Structures are given as C-alpha cells and as structure tokens.
Tab-separated table of C-alpha atoms in Angstrom:
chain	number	residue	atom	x	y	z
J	1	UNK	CA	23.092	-47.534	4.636
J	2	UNK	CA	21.680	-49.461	2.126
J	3	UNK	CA	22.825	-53.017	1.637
J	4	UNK	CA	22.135	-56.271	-0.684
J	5	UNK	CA	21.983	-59.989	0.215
J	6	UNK	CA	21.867	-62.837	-1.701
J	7	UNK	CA	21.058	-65.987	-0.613
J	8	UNK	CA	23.380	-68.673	-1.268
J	9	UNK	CA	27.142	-68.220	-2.636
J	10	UNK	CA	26.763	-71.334	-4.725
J	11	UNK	CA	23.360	-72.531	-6.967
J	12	UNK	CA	24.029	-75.869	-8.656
J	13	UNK	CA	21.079	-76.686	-11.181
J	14	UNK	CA	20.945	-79.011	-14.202
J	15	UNK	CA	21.194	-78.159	-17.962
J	16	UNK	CA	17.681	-77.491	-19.061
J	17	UNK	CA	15.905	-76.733	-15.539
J	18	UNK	CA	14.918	-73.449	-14.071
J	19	UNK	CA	17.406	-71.315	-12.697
J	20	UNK	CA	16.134	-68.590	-10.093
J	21	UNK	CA	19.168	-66.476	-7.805
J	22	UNK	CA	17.584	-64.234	-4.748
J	23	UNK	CA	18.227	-60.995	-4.106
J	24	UNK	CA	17.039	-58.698	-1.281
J	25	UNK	CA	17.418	-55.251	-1.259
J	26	UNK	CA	17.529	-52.830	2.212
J	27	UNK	CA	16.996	-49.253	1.117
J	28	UNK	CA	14.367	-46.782	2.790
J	29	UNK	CA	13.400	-45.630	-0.724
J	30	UNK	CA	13.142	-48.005	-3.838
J	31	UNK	CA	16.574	-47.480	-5.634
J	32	UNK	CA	17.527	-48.390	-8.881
J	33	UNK	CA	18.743	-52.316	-9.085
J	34	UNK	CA	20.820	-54.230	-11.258
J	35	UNK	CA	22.137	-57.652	-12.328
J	36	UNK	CA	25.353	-58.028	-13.596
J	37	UNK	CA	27.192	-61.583	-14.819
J	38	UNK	CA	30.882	-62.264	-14.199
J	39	UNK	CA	32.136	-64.858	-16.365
J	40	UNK	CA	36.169	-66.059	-15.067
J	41	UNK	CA	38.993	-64.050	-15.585
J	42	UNK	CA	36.471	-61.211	-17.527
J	43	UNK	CA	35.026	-57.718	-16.003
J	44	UNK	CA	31.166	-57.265	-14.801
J	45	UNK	CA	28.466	-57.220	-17.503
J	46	UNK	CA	25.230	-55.795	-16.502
J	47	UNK	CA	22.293	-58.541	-17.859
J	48	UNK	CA	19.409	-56.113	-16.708
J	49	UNK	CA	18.304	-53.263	-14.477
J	50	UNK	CA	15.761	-52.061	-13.228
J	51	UNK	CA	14.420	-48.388	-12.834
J	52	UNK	CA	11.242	-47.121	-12.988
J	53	UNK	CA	8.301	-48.555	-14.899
J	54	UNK	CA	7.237	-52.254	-15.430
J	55	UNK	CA	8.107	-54.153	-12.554
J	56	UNK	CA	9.370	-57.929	-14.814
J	57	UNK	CA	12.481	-56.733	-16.977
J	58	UNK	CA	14.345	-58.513	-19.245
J	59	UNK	CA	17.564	-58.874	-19.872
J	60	UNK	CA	20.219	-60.565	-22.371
J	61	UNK	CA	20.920	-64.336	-22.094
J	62	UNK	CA	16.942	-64.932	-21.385
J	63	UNK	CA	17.382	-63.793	-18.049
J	64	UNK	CA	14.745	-61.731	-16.479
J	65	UNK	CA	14.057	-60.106	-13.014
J	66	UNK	CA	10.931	-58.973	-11.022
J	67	UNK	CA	11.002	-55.925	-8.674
J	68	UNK	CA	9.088	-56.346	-5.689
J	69	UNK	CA	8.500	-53.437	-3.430
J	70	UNK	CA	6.859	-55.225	-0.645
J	71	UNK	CA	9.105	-57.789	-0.871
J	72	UNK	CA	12.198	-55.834	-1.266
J	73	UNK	CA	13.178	-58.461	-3.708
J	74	UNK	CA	14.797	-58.371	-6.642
J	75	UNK	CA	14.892	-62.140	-8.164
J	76	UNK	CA	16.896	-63.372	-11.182
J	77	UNK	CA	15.205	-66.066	-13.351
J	78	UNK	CA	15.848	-68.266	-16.599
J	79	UNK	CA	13.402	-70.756	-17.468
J	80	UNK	CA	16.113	-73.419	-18.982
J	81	UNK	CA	19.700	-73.231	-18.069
J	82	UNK	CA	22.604	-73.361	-20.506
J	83	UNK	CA	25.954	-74.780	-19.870
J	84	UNK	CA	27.179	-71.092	-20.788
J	85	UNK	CA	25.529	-69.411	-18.130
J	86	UNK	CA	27.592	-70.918	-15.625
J	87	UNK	CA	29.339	-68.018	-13.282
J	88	UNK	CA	28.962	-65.786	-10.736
J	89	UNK	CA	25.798	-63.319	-10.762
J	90	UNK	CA	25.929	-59.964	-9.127
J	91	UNK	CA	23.246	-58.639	-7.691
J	92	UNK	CA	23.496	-54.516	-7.166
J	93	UNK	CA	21.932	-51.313	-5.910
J	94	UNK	CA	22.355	-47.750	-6.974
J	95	UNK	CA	21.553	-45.462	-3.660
J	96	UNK	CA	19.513	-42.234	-4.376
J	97	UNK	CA	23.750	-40.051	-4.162
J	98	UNK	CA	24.533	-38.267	-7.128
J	99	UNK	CA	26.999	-40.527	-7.376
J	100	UNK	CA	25.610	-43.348	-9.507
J	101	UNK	CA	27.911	-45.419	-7.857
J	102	UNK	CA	26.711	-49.134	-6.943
J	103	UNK	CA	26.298	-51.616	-3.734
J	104	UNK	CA	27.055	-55.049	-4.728
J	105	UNK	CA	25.841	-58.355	-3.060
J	106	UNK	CA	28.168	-61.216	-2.424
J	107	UNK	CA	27.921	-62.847	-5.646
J	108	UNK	CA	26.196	-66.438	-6.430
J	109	UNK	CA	28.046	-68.539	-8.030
J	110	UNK	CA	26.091	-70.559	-10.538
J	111	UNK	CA	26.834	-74.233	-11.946
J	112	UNK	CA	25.232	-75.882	-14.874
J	113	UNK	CA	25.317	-80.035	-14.649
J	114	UNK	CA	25.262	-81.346	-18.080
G	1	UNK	CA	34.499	-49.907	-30.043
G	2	UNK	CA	37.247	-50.193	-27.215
G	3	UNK	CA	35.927	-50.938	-23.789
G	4	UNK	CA	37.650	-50.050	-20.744
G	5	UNK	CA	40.838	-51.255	-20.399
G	6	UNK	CA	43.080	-51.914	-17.396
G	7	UNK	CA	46.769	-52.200	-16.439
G	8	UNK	CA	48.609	-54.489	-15.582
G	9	UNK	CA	46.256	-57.820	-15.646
G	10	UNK	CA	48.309	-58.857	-13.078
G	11	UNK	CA	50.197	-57.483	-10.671
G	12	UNK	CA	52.861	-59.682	-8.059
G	13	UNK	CA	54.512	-57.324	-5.355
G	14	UNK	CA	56.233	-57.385	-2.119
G	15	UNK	CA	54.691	-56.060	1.067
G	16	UNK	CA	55.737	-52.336	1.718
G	17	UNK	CA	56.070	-51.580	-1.662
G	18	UNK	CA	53.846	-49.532	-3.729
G	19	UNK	CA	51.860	-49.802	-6.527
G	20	UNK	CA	49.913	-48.242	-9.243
G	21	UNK	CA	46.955	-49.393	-11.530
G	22	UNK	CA	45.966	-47.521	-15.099
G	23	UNK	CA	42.409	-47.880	-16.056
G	24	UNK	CA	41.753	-46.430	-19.215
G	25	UNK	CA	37.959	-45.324	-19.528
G	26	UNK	CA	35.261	-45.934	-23.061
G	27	UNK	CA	36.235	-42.676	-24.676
G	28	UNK	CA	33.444	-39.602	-23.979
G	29	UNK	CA	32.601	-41.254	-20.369
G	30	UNK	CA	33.025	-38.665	-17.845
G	31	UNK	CA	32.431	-40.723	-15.322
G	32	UNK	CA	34.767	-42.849	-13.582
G	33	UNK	CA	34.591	-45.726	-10.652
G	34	UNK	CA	36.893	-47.956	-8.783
G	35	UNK	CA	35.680	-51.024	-7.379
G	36	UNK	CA	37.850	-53.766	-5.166
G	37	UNK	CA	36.697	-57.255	-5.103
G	38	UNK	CA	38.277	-59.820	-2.512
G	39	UNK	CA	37.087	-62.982	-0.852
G	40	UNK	CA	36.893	-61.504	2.520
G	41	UNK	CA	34.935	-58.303	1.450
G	42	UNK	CA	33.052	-58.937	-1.599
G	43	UNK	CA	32.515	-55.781	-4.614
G	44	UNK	CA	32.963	-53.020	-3.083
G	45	UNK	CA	32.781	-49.190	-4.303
G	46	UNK	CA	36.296	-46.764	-3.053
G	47	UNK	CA	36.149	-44.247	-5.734
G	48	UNK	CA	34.310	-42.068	-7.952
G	49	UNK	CA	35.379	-39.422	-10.697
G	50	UNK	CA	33.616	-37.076	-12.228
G	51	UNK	CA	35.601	-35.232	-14.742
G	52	UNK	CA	39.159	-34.972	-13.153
G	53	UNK	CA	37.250	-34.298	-9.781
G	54	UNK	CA	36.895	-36.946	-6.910
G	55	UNK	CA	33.316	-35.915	-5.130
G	56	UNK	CA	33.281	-39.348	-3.583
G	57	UNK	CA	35.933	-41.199	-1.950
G	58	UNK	CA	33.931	-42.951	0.801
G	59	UNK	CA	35.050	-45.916	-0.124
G	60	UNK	CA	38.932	-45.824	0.235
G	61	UNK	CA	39.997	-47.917	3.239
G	62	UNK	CA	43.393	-45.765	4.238
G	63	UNK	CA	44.671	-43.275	3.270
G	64	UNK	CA	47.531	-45.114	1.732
G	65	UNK	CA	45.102	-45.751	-1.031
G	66	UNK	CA	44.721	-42.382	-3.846
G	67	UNK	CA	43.728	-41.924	-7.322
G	68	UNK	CA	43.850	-39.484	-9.613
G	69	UNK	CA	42.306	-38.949	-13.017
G	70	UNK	CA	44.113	-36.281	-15.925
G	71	UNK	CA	42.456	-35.071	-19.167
G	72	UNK	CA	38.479	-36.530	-17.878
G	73	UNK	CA	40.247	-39.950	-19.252
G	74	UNK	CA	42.757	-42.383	-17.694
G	75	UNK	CA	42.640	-43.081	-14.104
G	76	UNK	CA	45.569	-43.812	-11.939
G	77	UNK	CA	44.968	-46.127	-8.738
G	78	UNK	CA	47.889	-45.784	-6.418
G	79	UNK	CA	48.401	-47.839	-3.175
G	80	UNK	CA	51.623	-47.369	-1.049
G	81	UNK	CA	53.156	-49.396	1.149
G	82	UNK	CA	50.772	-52.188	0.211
G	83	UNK	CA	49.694	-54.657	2.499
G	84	UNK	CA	48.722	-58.369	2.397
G	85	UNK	CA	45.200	-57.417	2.805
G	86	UNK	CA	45.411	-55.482	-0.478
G	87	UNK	CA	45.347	-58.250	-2.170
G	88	UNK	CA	42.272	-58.226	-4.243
G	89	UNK	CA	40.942	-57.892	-8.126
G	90	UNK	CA	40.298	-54.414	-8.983
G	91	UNK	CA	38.202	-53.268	-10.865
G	92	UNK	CA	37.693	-49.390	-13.070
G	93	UNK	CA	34.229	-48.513	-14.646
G	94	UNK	CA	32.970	-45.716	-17.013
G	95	UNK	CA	29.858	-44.325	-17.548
G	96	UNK	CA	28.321	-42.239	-19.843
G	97	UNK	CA	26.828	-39.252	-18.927
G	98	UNK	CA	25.029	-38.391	-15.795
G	99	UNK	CA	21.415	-39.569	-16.542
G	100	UNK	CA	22.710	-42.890	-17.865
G	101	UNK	CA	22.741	-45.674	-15.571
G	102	UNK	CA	25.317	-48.485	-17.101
G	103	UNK	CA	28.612	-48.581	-15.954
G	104	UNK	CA	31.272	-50.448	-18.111
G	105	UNK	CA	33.315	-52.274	-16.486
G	106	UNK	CA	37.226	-53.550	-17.433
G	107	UNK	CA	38.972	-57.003	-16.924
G	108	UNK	CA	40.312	-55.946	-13.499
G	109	UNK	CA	44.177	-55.886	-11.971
G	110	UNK	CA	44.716	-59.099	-9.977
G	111	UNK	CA	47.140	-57.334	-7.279
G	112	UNK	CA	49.409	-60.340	-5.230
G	113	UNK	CA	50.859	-59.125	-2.504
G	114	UNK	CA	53.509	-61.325	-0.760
C-alpha cells in the first residue's frame, strides 16, 4: 500500500526566511502527488501537484515543489515566509486505482514568528 | 461559483445515537469523496462516488458507517450508533470529470460525540 510521511508535525520559521516541509512518498510506481494548505476552521486547498512533466512545479502563494524519483521525495518550498502562510500543509498521493482518490500525510503544521 | 458545501458545521451528539452529514458537491462534478480527519488517524479516504455508484468503499471503518449519493449530486454520510471514536472533522470532495485531478474540498462537519 502506498503511504506518505512527513517529517515533523510542527515547522516554526521566522517572517522572511525560507520555509521548506518534507515529504516522502512509498509507492512502487511514481504516482501523482499533491500539496494541499489547510488554513483553521476552512476545507483543503490544493497549492500544487504534480503529474507528469517538469519535475519543479509551482504553485499559488509562491510555493513550489520538486519531484524526486530517486529520492521518493516530494519537498515543499517558499523562499520568504509570510505571516499568512501560517497552517497546516498536506502532503498527498493519488495511487495508480481508478479511483482518483488520495493518501494524505500527517499534516505539518507551520508557524510564522513575526 | 458555489463550492462544496457541507452540513451541519458542527455536529454535538450522544453516544449510540446516529447521525447524518449532507455534503453538497460543485455542480457538474460527478465525482464524489469522503474523507475523515482526527488526531489519532490523520486524513484519511472511506468513500468514493462515482455518479450515484459507490465502486470504492475501502475506506469505511464498520459497517455502521454508509453513504449514499441521489441525482449524481448531494451526498448523505450516515453513521449509527456513533461512537466516541467517531469523533472527527469530516470532510466531502468533488471532482470534475475523470481525467481531472483536483478535488474540491468543503469546510468539513466537526462531529462531537459525548
């Protein structure tokens, strides 16, 4: 079965700096992978995916991820945070079922110091 | 336009009682998803709908849980005899068509039970 991880529940980084969540991926195939932002009390948005193609996508916000096969990674990056990106980041995998239905990580949670 | 919409927001009941939870889908999206999130367990999938049809309910922890889905639109959750462990945020998505690889998601039902 496949399965994501992300490391650390909670990322704590300071307004301005570089903000970078971590995502690994187990899947026997390269699925499709996505990042979605959960801002309190409001549903999932998806910030980017990734399908086929160019391996660096970008998303909304000035987010951006790289796929990396040999890494099975799958890392979330903004060069400067904002205080509005603060919340919790999911991380996601669609397995190869017709389906279409998605795996979700544990979440990080992220906090912007002013 | 709309987005997906969900009923109640919140939801209080009593052990052994049961409950149901409306999701109302982006208008057009034949497809359909549950999701339950909880602090033990994470996002996870129980239930997808295509059209009125179910071809994946892997996900549904007991069979106390069901859903059903009328006219390819509204969704109806339905958990009897709930159970502390129910408690949990859940969460309806919609989705397009069957090449496209967003799914929507709604403000979630914050089930309490006592």
């Amino acid at each position: 079965a496949q399965s994501v991880t992300q490391l650390g529940s909670h990322v704590s980084v300071s307004e301005g700096a570089l903000v970078l969540l971590r995502c690994n991926y187990s899947s026997s195939v390269p699925p499709y992978l996505f990042w979605y932002v959960q801002y309190p009390n409001q549903g999932l948005q998806l910030l980017l995916k990734y399908t086929t193609g160019a391996t660096l996508v970008k998303g909304i916000n000035g987010f951006e991820a790289e796929f990396k096969k040999s890494e099975t990674s799958f890392h979330l990056t903004k060069p400067s945070a904002h205080m509005s990106d603060a919340a919790e980041y999911f991380c996601a995998v669609r397995p190869m079922d017709s389906s279409y239905k998605l795996i979700f990580g544990s979440g990080t949670r992220l906090l912007v110091r002013p | 336009g709309a987005g997906v919409s969900q009923s109640p927001s919140n939801k209080v009941t009593e052990k052994g009682k049961d409950v149901e939870l409306r999701c109302d889908p982006i208008s057009g999206h034949t497809a359909l998803y549950w999701y339950r999130q909880s602090l033990g367990q994470g996002l996870e999938f129980l239930i997808y709908f295509q059209g009125n049809s179910a071809p994946d309910k892997s996900g549904l922890p007991s069979d106390r849980f069901s859903a059903e889905r009328t006219g390819g639109s509204v969704s109806t959750l339905t958990i009897q005899r709930t159970q502390q462990e129910d408690s949990a945020v859940y969460l309806c998505a919609s989705r397009e068509w069957a090449e496209s690889y967003e799914q929507y998601f709604g403000p979630g039902t914050r089930l309490t039970v006592t």
